[in-house]
mmCIF file of C-alpha atoms in Angstrom:
data_model
loop_
_atom_site.group_PDB
_atom_site.id
_atom_site.type_symbol
_atom_site.label_atom_id
_atom_site.label_comp_id
_atom_site.label_asym_id
_atom_site.label_seq_id
_atom_site.Cartn_x
_atom_site.Cartn_y
_atom_site.Cartn_z
ATOM 1 C CA MET A 18 10.072 44.982 -7.321
ATOM 2 C CA LEU A 19 12.753 42.355 -6.986
ATOM 3 C CA GLN A 20 14.336 41.789 -3.610
ATOM 4 C CA PRO A 21 15.668 38.803 -1.652
ATOM 5 C CA LYS A 22 13.122 36.733 0.263
ATOM 6 C CA ARG A 23 15.356 36.614 3.315
ATOM 7 C CA THR A 24 18.912 37.604 4.095
ATOM 8 C CA LYS A 25 21.485 36.583 6.642
ATOM 9 C CA PHE A 26 22.495 40.177 7.420
ATOM 10 C CA ARG A 27 20.568 43.432 7.052
ATOM 11 C CA LYS A 28 23.432 45.648 5.940
ATOM 12 C CA GLN A 29 26.418 45.225 3.682
ATOM 13 C CA HIS A 30 29.593 47.129 3.029
ATOM 14 C CA LYS A 31 29.487 49.496 0.086
ATOM 15 C CA GLY A 32 32.142 47.657 -1.916
ATOM 16 C CA ARG A 33 33.646 48.587 -5.270
ATOM 17 C CA ILE A 34 33.011 47.121 -8.700
ATOM 18 C CA HIS A 35 36.237 46.051 -10.379
ATOM 19 C CA GLY A 36 36.963 44.397 -13.713
ATOM 20 C CA VAL A 37 34.684 42.986 -16.363
ATOM 21 C CA ALA A 38 32.009 40.339 -16.064
ATOM 22 C CA THR A 39 33.045 36.768 -16.686
ATOM 23 C CA ARG A 40 29.679 35.146 -16.102
ATOM 24 C CA GLY A 41 26.338 36.080 -17.625
ATOM 25 C CA VAL A 42 27.996 37.584 -20.687
ATOM 26 C CA THR A 43 26.294 35.508 -23.380
ATOM 27 C CA LEU A 44 22.648 35.133 -24.309
ATOM 28 C CA ALA A 45 21.195 32.144 -22.485
ATOM 29 C CA PHE A 46 17.442 32.341 -23.059
ATOM 30 C CA GLY A 47 16.319 34.864 -25.640
ATOM 31 C CA SER A 48 17.386 36.037 -29.057
ATOM 32 C CA TYR A 49 18.141 39.636 -28.052
ATOM 33 C CA GLY A 50 19.752 41.040 -24.950
ATOM 34 C CA LEU A 51 20.802 44.262 -23.297
ATOM 35 C CA LYS A 52 24.437 44.318 -22.237
ATOM 36 C CA THR A 53 25.954 46.881 -19.911
ATOM 37 C CA LEU A 54 29.175 48.597 -20.926
ATOM 38 C CA GLU A 55 29.841 50.189 -17.540
ATOM 39 C CA PRO A 56 30.125 49.013 -13.928
ATOM 40 C CA GLU A 57 27.269 50.302 -11.779
ATOM 41 C CA ARG A 58 24.730 49.529 -9.091
ATOM 42 C CA ILE A 59 21.321 49.010 -10.698
ATOM 43 C CA THR A 60 18.521 49.541 -8.214
ATOM 44 C CA ALA A 61 15.429 47.349 -8.027
ATOM 45 C CA ARG A 62 13.338 50.359 -9.127
ATOM 46 C CA GLN A 63 15.487 50.836 -12.229
ATOM 47 C CA ILE A 64 15.219 47.145 -13.094
ATOM 48 C CA GLU A 65 11.438 47.297 -12.707
ATOM 49 C CA ALA A 66 11.168 50.503 -14.757
ATOM 50 C CA ALA A 67 13.236 48.973 -17.546
ATOM 51 C CA ARG A 68 11.191 45.770 -17.451
ATOM 52 C CA ARG A 69 7.939 47.721 -17.743
ATOM 53 C CA ALA A 70 9.271 49.807 -20.626
ATOM 54 C CA ILE A 71 10.367 46.664 -22.460
ATOM 55 C CA THR A 72 7.154 44.671 -21.918
ATOM 56 C CA ARG A 73 4.947 47.638 -22.798
ATOM 57 C CA HIS A 74 6.716 48.213 -26.080
ATOM 58 C CA MET A 75 6.451 44.514 -26.848
ATOM 59 C CA LYS A 76 2.675 44.878 -26.236
ATOM 60 C CA ARG A 77 2.823 41.922 -23.844
ATOM 61 C CA ALA A 78 3.906 39.590 -26.641
ATOM 62 C CA GLY A 79 7.109 37.578 -26.437
ATOM 63 C CA ARG A 80 9.039 36.925 -23.241
ATOM 64 C CA VAL A 81 11.421 38.905 -21.070
ATOM 65 C CA TRP A 82 14.125 37.484 -18.833
ATOM 66 C CA ILE A 83 15.845 39.543 -16.146
ATOM 67 C CA ARG A 84 19.389 38.261 -15.732
ATOM 68 C CA ILE A 85 20.379 40.419 -12.753
ATOM 69 C CA PHE A 86 19.031 40.356 -9.213
ATOM 70 C CA PRO A 87 19.208 43.178 -6.674
ATOM 71 C CA ASP A 88 20.758 41.393 -3.703
ATOM 72 C CA VAL A 89 22.781 44.259 -2.231
ATOM 73 C CA PRO A 90 21.038 46.250 0.519
ATOM 74 C CA VAL A 91 21.923 49.931 0.257
ATOM 75 C CA SER A 92 21.541 51.961 3.425
ATOM 76 C CA LYS A 93 20.911 55.679 3.791
ATOM 77 C CA LYS A 94 20.988 58.065 6.726
ATOM 78 C CA PRO A 95 17.912 60.217 7.284
ATOM 79 C CA THR A 96 18.120 63.867 6.230
ATOM 80 C CA GLU A 97 19.557 66.407 8.663
ATOM 81 C CA VAL A 98 21.306 63.774 10.728
ATOM 82 C CA ARG A 99 24.871 64.362 11.835
ATOM 83 C CA MET A 100 27.596 61.972 10.718
ATOM 84 C CA GLY A 101 28.447 59.064 12.972
ATOM 85 C CA LYS A 102 26.131 57.160 15.299
ATOM 86 C CA GLY A 103 26.280 54.056 13.135
ATOM 87 C CA LYS A 104 25.242 53.015 9.658
ATOM 88 C CA GLY A 105 21.889 54.180 8.301
ATOM 89 C CA ALA A 106 18.806 52.056 7.712
ATOM 90 C CA PRO A 107 18.479 49.853 4.594
ATOM 91 C CA GLU A 108 16.819 52.007 1.927
ATOM 92 C CA TYR A 109 16.730 49.975 -1.263
ATOM 93 C CA TRP A 110 18.146 46.946 -3.039
ATOM 94 C CA ALA A 111 20.610 47.044 -5.884
ATOM 95 C CA ALA A 112 22.385 44.673 -8.255
ATOM 96 C CA ARG A 113 26.074 45.174 -8.879
ATOM 97 C CA VAL A 114 26.830 44.807 -12.573
ATOM 98 C CA LYS A 115 30.183 44.628 -14.274
ATOM 99 C CA PRO A 116 30.785 45.621 -17.922
ATOM 100 C CA GLY A 117 29.714 42.866 -20.276
ATOM 101 C CA ARG A 118 26.844 41.587 -18.143
ATOM 102 C CA ILE A 119 23.609 40.769 -19.981
ATOM 103 C CA MET A 120 20.876 42.417 -17.915
ATOM 104 C CA PHE A 121 17.758 41.654 -19.942
ATOM 105 C CA GLU A 122 16.920 39.136 -22.627
ATOM 106 C CA ILE A 123 13.865 39.028 -24.845
ATOM 107 C CA ASP A 124 12.446 36.634 -27.384
ATOM 108 C CA GLY A 125 9.305 36.098 -29.412
ATOM 109 C CA VAL A 126 9.322 39.460 -31.188
ATOM 110 C CA GLY A 127 10.878 40.726 -34.410
ATOM 111 C CA PRO A 128 14.225 42.518 -34.570
ATOM 112 C CA GLU A 129 12.761 46.040 -34.939
ATOM 113 C CA ILE A 130 10.470 45.682 -31.932
ATOM 114 C CA ALA A 131 13.229 43.980 -29.922
ATOM 115 C CA HIS A 132 15.761 46.739 -30.592
ATOM 116 C CA GLU A 133 13.275 49.507 -29.837
ATOM 117 C CA ALA A 134 12.019 47.780 -26.656
ATOM 118 C CA LEU A 135 15.568 47.340 -25.377
ATOM 119 C CA ARG A 136 16.423 50.937 -26.300
ATOM 120 C CA LEU A 137 13.463 52.154 -24.245
ATOM 121 C CA GLY A 138 14.457 49.859 -21.378
ATOM 122 C CA ALA A 139 18.059 51.075 -21.539
ATOM 123 C CA ALA A 140 16.842 54.649 -21.070
ATOM 124 C CA LYS A 141 15.708 53.681 -17.556
ATOM 125 C CA LEU A 142 19.142 52.403 -16.567
ATOM 126 C CA PRO A 143 22.133 54.370 -15.250
ATOM 127 C CA VAL A 144 24.640 52.747 -17.612
ATOM 128 C CA ARG A 145 25.652 52.850 -21.250
ATOM 129 C CA THR A 146 24.404 49.688 -22.915
ATOM 130 C CA LYS A 147 24.349 47.856 -26.186
ATOM 131 C CA VAL A 148 21.851 45.488 -27.744
ATOM 132 C CA VAL A 149 23.228 42.068 -28.554
ATOM 133 C CA SER A 150 21.574 39.388 -30.634
ATOM 134 C CA ARG A 151 22.098 35.706 -31.100
ATOM 135 C CA ILE A 152 24.560 34.939 -33.910
ATOM 136 C CA GLY A 153 22.655 34.346 -37.105
ATOM 137 C CA GLU A 154 19.621 36.443 -36.036
ATOM 138 C CA MET B 13 25.675 18.831 -44.563
ATOM 139 C CA SER B 14 27.956 21.842 -44.212
ATOM 140 C CA ALA B 15 30.472 22.281 -47.015
ATOM 141 C CA THR B 16 34.155 22.484 -46.130
ATOM 142 C CA VAL B 17 35.315 26.093 -45.909
ATOM 143 C CA GLN B 18 38.864 27.158 -46.679
ATOM 144 C CA LEU B 19 40.677 29.357 -44.159
ATOM 145 C CA LYS B 20 44.156 30.841 -44.290
ATOM 146 C CA ALA B 21 46.222 31.106 -41.138
ATOM 147 C CA GLU B 22 49.719 32.060 -40.143
ATOM 148 C CA PRO B 23 51.857 30.018 -37.767
ATOM 149 C CA ARG B 24 52.335 31.689 -34.384
ATOM 150 C CA GLU B 25 55.865 31.300 -33.131
ATOM 151 C CA LYS B 26 55.466 32.695 -29.615
ATOM 152 C CA VAL B 27 52.761 31.535 -27.244
ATOM 153 C CA GLY B 28 51.474 32.955 -23.982
ATOM 154 C CA LYS B 29 49.428 35.991 -23.089
ATOM 155 C CA GLY B 30 52.042 38.562 -24.167
ATOM 156 C CA ALA B 31 52.352 37.139 -27.664
ATOM 157 C CA ALA B 32 48.598 36.560 -27.890
ATOM 158 C CA ARG B 33 47.895 40.175 -26.946
ATOM 159 C CA ALA B 34 50.445 41.374 -29.485
ATOM 160 C CA ALA B 35 48.695 39.301 -32.143
ATOM 161 C CA ARG B 36 45.317 40.791 -31.178
ATOM 162 C CA ARG B 37 46.745 44.310 -31.361
ATOM 163 C CA SER B 38 47.804 43.633 -34.941
ATOM 164 C CA GLY B 39 44.313 42.530 -35.960
ATOM 165 C CA LEU B 40 44.813 38.784 -35.600
ATOM 166 C CA VAL B 41 42.977 36.184 -33.566
ATOM 167 C CA PRO B 42 45.191 33.631 -31.809
ATOM 168 C CA ALA B 43 44.078 30.035 -32.243
ATOM 169 C CA VAL B 44 45.296 26.511 -31.691
ATOM 170 C CA ILE B 45 44.917 23.304 -33.667
ATOM 171 C CA TYR B 46 45.073 20.101 -31.670
ATOM 172 C CA GLY B 47 43.978 16.486 -31.798
ATOM 173 C CA ASP B 48 44.469 13.465 -34.055
ATOM 174 C CA LYS B 49 47.437 12.366 -31.897
ATOM 175 C CA LYS B 50 49.646 15.096 -33.345
ATOM 176 C CA ASP B 51 51.355 17.979 -31.590
ATOM 177 C CA PRO B 52 49.265 21.084 -31.059
ATOM 178 C CA ARG B 53 49.995 23.973 -33.386
ATOM 179 C CA SER B 54 49.601 27.642 -32.492
ATOM 180 C CA ILE B 55 48.251 29.749 -35.316
ATOM 181 C CA SER B 56 46.632 33.115 -35.878
ATOM 182 C CA LEU B 57 43.833 34.126 -38.212
ATOM 183 C CA THR B 58 42.683 37.514 -39.409
ATOM 184 C CA ILE B 59 39.887 38.993 -37.313
ATOM 185 C CA ARG B 60 37.802 39.863 -40.394
ATOM 186 C CA GLU B 61 37.765 36.293 -41.590
ATOM 187 C CA VAL B 62 36.872 34.968 -38.139
ATOM 188 C CA GLU B 63 34.032 37.464 -37.657
ATOM 189 C CA LYS B 64 32.644 36.569 -41.080
ATOM 190 C CA GLN B 65 32.566 32.900 -40.123
ATOM 191 C CA LEU B 66 31.071 33.611 -36.684
ATOM 192 C CA GLU B 67 28.244 35.630 -38.225
ATOM 193 C CA SER B 68 27.250 32.664 -40.368
ATOM 194 C CA GLY B 69 25.664 31.099 -37.277
ATOM 195 C CA HIS B 70 27.117 27.676 -38.100
ATOM 196 C CA PHE B 71 30.674 28.226 -36.932
ATOM 197 C CA LEU B 72 30.843 25.342 -34.483
ATOM 198 C CA ASN B 73 29.385 22.779 -36.893
ATOM 199 C CA THR B 74 31.292 23.642 -40.045
ATOM 200 C CA ILE B 75 34.355 21.745 -41.198
ATOM 201 C CA TYR B 76 37.248 24.012 -42.147
ATOM 202 C CA GLU B 77 40.375 23.319 -44.110
ATOM 203 C CA ILE B 78 43.050 25.524 -42.604
ATOM 204 C CA ASP B 79 46.089 26.334 -44.671
ATOM 205 C CA VAL B 80 49.005 27.085 -42.326
ATOM 206 C CA ALA B 81 52.008 28.047 -44.459
ATOM 207 C CA GLY B 82 51.117 25.468 -47.089
ATOM 208 C CA GLU B 83 50.237 22.689 -44.643
ATOM 209 C CA LYS B 84 46.534 21.908 -44.781
ATOM 210 C CA SER B 85 44.526 20.463 -41.880
ATOM 211 C CA ARG B 86 40.875 19.452 -41.715
ATOM 212 C CA VAL B 87 39.497 20.879 -38.512
ATOM 213 C CA ILE B 88 36.317 21.760 -36.678
ATOM 214 C CA PRO B 89 36.087 24.681 -34.226
ATOM 215 C CA ARG B 90 35.522 23.287 -30.740
ATOM 216 C CA ASP B 91 35.297 26.517 -28.784
ATOM 217 C CA TYR B 92 35.798 30.216 -29.110
ATOM 218 C CA GLN B 93 36.139 33.044 -26.625
ATOM 219 C CA MET B 94 34.661 36.466 -27.172
ATOM 220 C CA HIS B 95 35.575 39.644 -25.306
ATOM 221 C CA PRO B 96 32.766 40.180 -22.774
ATOM 222 C CA VAL B 97 32.383 43.894 -23.533
ATOM 223 C CA LYS B 98 33.718 44.444 -27.033
ATOM 224 C CA ASP B 99 32.287 41.202 -28.443
ATOM 225 C CA VAL B 100 35.343 40.552 -30.596
ATOM 226 C CA PRO B 101 36.851 37.071 -30.933
ATOM 227 C CA MET B 102 39.749 36.462 -28.542
ATOM 228 C CA HIS B 103 40.763 32.878 -29.231
ATOM 229 C CA ILE B 104 39.627 29.801 -31.134
ATOM 230 C CA ASP B 105 40.217 26.094 -30.532
ATOM 231 C CA PHE B 106 40.274 23.881 -33.606
ATOM 232 C CA LEU B 107 40.168 20.092 -33.420
ATOM 233 C CA ARG B 108 41.895 18.090 -36.141
ATOM 234 C CA ILE B 109 39.538 15.570 -37.643
ATOM 235 C CA ALA B 110 40.824 12.049 -37.933
ATOM 236 C CA LYS B 111 39.659 9.830 -40.781
ATOM 237 C CA GLY B 112 36.263 8.300 -40.107
ATOM 238 C CA ALA B 113 35.854 10.155 -36.821
ATOM 239 C CA ARG B 114 32.515 10.651 -35.123
ATOM 240 C CA LEU B 115 32.029 13.967 -33.402
ATOM 241 C CA VAL B 116 29.702 15.402 -30.795
ATOM 242 C CA VAL B 117 28.590 18.830 -31.987
ATOM 243 C CA ALA B 118 25.869 21.315 -31.106
ATOM 244 C CA VAL B 119 23.809 22.064 -34.212
ATOM 245 C CA PRO B 120 21.483 25.091 -34.351
ATOM 246 C CA VAL B 121 17.759 24.487 -34.697
ATOM 247 C CA ALA B 122 15.884 26.133 -37.587
ATOM 248 C CA PHE B 123 12.153 26.552 -37.007
ATOM 249 C CA GLN B 124 10.074 26.219 -40.151
ATOM 250 C CA ASN B 125 6.444 26.829 -41.146
ATOM 251 C CA GLU B 126 5.630 29.260 -38.335
ATOM 252 C CA ASP B 127 2.645 30.442 -40.418
ATOM 253 C CA SER B 128 1.173 26.929 -40.390
ATOM 254 C CA SER B 129 1.050 26.762 -36.603
ATOM 255 C CA PRO B 130 -2.451 27.600 -35.299
ATOM 256 C CA GLY B 131 -0.961 28.475 -31.892
ATOM 257 C CA LEU B 132 1.407 31.077 -33.324
ATOM 258 C CA ARG B 133 -1.326 32.514 -35.563
ATOM 259 C CA LYS B 134 -3.500 33.025 -32.471
ATOM 260 C CA GLY B 135 -0.707 35.146 -31.029
ATOM 261 C CA GLY B 136 1.126 32.454 -29.094
ATOM 262 C CA VAL B 137 4.831 32.746 -28.406
ATOM 263 C CA LEU B 138 7.367 30.257 -29.650
ATOM 264 C CA ASN B 139 9.241 29.441 -26.463
ATOM 265 C CA ILE B 140 12.531 27.970 -27.617
ATOM 266 C CA VAL B 141 13.849 25.594 -24.979
ATOM 267 C CA ARG B 142 16.882 24.547 -27.015
ATOM 268 C CA HIS B 143 18.452 26.832 -29.584
ATOM 269 C CA GLU B 144 20.954 24.066 -30.333
ATOM 270 C CA ILE B 145 20.788 20.287 -30.176
ATOM 271 C CA GLU B 146 23.845 18.254 -29.280
ATOM 272 C CA ILE B 147 24.257 15.397 -31.718
ATOM 273 C CA SER B 148 26.732 12.683 -32.476
ATOM 274 C CA ALA B 149 27.484 12.484 -36.190
ATOM 275 C CA PRO B 150 30.147 11.265 -38.613
ATOM 276 C CA ALA B 151 32.572 14.126 -39.292
ATOM 277 C CA ASP B 152 31.654 14.082 -42.985
ATOM 278 C CA ALA B 153 27.929 14.328 -42.373
ATOM 279 C CA ILE B 154 27.442 17.029 -39.765
ATOM 280 C CA PRO B 155 24.184 18.833 -40.607
ATOM 281 C CA SER B 156 24.400 22.621 -40.871
ATOM 282 C CA GLU B 157 21.078 22.946 -39.026
ATOM 283 C CA ILE B 158 18.249 20.801 -37.740
ATOM 284 C CA ALA B 159 14.952 21.692 -39.368
ATOM 285 C CA VAL B 160 11.978 21.617 -37.032
ATOM 286 C CA ASP B 161 8.488 21.807 -38.511
ATOM 287 C CA LEU B 162 5.926 23.774 -36.497
ATOM 288 C CA THR B 163 2.931 22.800 -38.659
ATOM 289 C CA GLY B 164 -0.187 22.028 -36.626
ATOM 290 C CA LEU B 165 1.179 23.064 -33.224
ATOM 291 C CA ASP B 166 -1.435 24.786 -31.064
ATOM 292 C CA LEU B 167 -1.212 26.792 -27.827
ATOM 293 C CA GLY B 168 0.215 24.671 -25.039
ATOM 294 C CA ASP B 169 1.716 22.113 -27.399
ATOM 295 C CA SER B 170 5.353 21.165 -27.120
ATOM 296 C CA LEU B 171 7.746 19.816 -29.653
ATOM 297 C CA HIS B 172 10.062 17.003 -28.624
ATOM 298 C CA ILE B 173 13.104 15.438 -30.251
ATOM 299 C CA SER B 174 11.012 12.405 -31.248
ATOM 300 C CA ALA B 175 9.100 14.648 -33.688
ATOM 301 C CA VAL B 176 12.291 15.609 -35.532
ATOM 302 C CA THR B 177 13.718 13.562 -38.367
ATOM 303 C CA LEU B 178 17.483 13.542 -38.068
ATOM 304 C CA PRO B 179 19.716 12.704 -41.046
ATOM 305 C CA GLU B 180 21.076 9.182 -41.358
ATOM 306 C CA GLY B 181 23.868 8.355 -38.924
ATOM 307 C CA VAL B 182 23.017 11.318 -36.723
ATOM 308 C CA THR B 183 21.858 10.624 -33.161
ATOM 309 C CA PRO B 184 21.129 13.009 -30.304
ATOM 310 C CA THR B 185 23.511 12.668 -27.354
ATOM 311 C CA ILE B 186 20.595 12.751 -24.911
ATOM 312 C CA THR B 187 18.997 9.358 -25.325
ATOM 313 C CA ASP B 188 17.492 8.698 -21.896
ATOM 314 C CA ARG B 189 14.489 10.995 -22.418
ATOM 315 C CA ASP B 190 12.384 12.621 -25.117
ATOM 316 C CA PHE B 191 13.600 16.159 -24.448
ATOM 317 C CA THR B 192 11.686 19.284 -25.396
ATOM 318 C CA ILE B 193 12.934 21.588 -28.149
ATOM 319 C CA ALA B 194 10.222 24.243 -28.063
ATOM 320 C CA THR B 195 6.757 24.966 -26.732
ATOM 321 C CA ILE B 196 3.966 27.235 -27.906
ATOM 322 C CA ALA B 197 3.111 29.397 -24.909
ATOM 323 C CA ALA B 198 0.039 31.576 -24.545
ATOM 324 C CA PRO B 199 0.890 35.270 -24.881
ATOM 325 C CA ALA B 200 0.975 37.340 -21.685
ATOM 326 C CA GLY B 201 -2.219 39.121 -22.849
ATOM 327 C CA LEU B 202 -4.228 35.885 -22.709
ATOM 328 C CA LYS B 203 -3.127 35.190 -19.135
ATOM 329 C CA SER B 204 -4.666 37.180 -16.294
ATOM 330 C CA GLU B 205 -4.376 40.871 -17.198
ATOM 331 C CA GLY B 206 -2.280 43.113 -14.980
ATOM 332 C CA GLU B 207 -0.880 40.233 -12.982
ATOM 333 C CA GLU B 208 2.633 41.065 -14.095
ATOM 334 C CA ASP B 209 2.656 44.734 -13.160
ATOM 335 C CA GLU B 210 1.562 44.219 -9.597
ATOM 336 C CA GLU B 211 4.052 41.629 -8.471
ATOM 337 C CA GLY B 212 6.688 42.257 -5.854
ATOM 338 C CA ALA B 213 6.767 43.756 -2.381
ATOM 339 C CA GLU B 214 6.496 47.334 -1.269
ATOM 340 C CA PRO B 215 9.571 49.445 -1.989
ATOM 341 C CA GLY B 216 12.013 49.645 0.828
ATOM 342 C CA GLU B 217 10.479 46.769 2.730
ATOM 343 C CA VAL B 218 13.213 44.765 4.404
ATOM 344 C CA PRO B 219 12.916 40.999 4.083
ATOM 345 C CA ALA B 220 12.962 38.650 7.018
ATOM 346 C CA MET B 221 16.374 37.834 8.344
ATOM 347 C CA HIS B 222 17.719 34.328 8.337
ATOM 348 C CA GLY B 223 18.944 34.683 11.911
ATOM 349 C CA GLY B 224 17.688 37.102 14.563
ATOM 350 C CA ASP B 225 17.335 40.626 13.194
ATOM 351 C CA GLU B 226 17.508 42.411 16.490
ATOM 352 C CA GLU B 227 21.288 42.348 16.666
ATOM 353 C CA GLU B 228 21.627 45.869 15.330
ATOM 354 C CA ALA B 229 18.538 47.340 16.929
ATOM 355 C CA GLY B 230 18.589 50.812 18.396
ATOM 356 C CA GLU B 231 21.238 52.242 16.146
ATOM 357 C CA GLU B 232 19.217 54.858 14.303
#
């Protein structure tokens, strides 16, 4: 799973996701991409599950690019622990995505396989998405 | 060479975000024509016409003749903005073309004869490094696409700009190196099996801290 190699601080504030994406909104590598329509935290597990679903449907042909990186540590308190006594331990890593962000790109496969692979990948993600393709494809 | 396409536009009297948003609400795309040492002119085009041109795939390397209330201008689109979520055109910049001008434009690459490439027939992947090539060309001779022949390319081969025949008068803007346009990569199946699925660290493992990580110890 994706996670930072090293970080300056172990824990981060929760934060809020406002507005729409201004960067990473156009296809940069592949011919087809999966764009999010909602703001959300995408966990490293969800990214990995989507990547596996996409590559498996593509039968290991073509190429996949992951355009998001889970760099936000999300902490969680253990079960049956009273509130207070400080912030919980880091549990998992997540990427914050804003609407319009291209999360995955693929290339080297035909349009039918690309659309189906991205549809299967999108089913692993907690956001509504749409498949975008390069103009002229 | 791309043929000149006729477009009809209306003059836009008010400028600024309020007027631009009002234009978008009424199904128009705000645009501007500038260049050729004349004053810029704010115009608006119908969204249907703009989307039709964008879908052609050659929008940024096609010469247009825009008719603004009877006044015709020869222009080339220099940039366009799309809405990040809705993917509808928001604004277009058109550059007036002066007589005898040379322009720097990005022209899409068209890959041909994929069936004649032994690498692709073996299951290799066409790894496109550049979907577009930036060229300098006379305004009247901008190619609609750059044809790239894949005949004879095997796995591991790469295709450079030196292998492409450009039309007369057309030169790539990158001249200091023989840049790569595409490569034929081996498919993931031919590389070590299962290598991809087992990458990454254990879930929940916390990476090493840049500084000391004991600052928050004993809090749990």
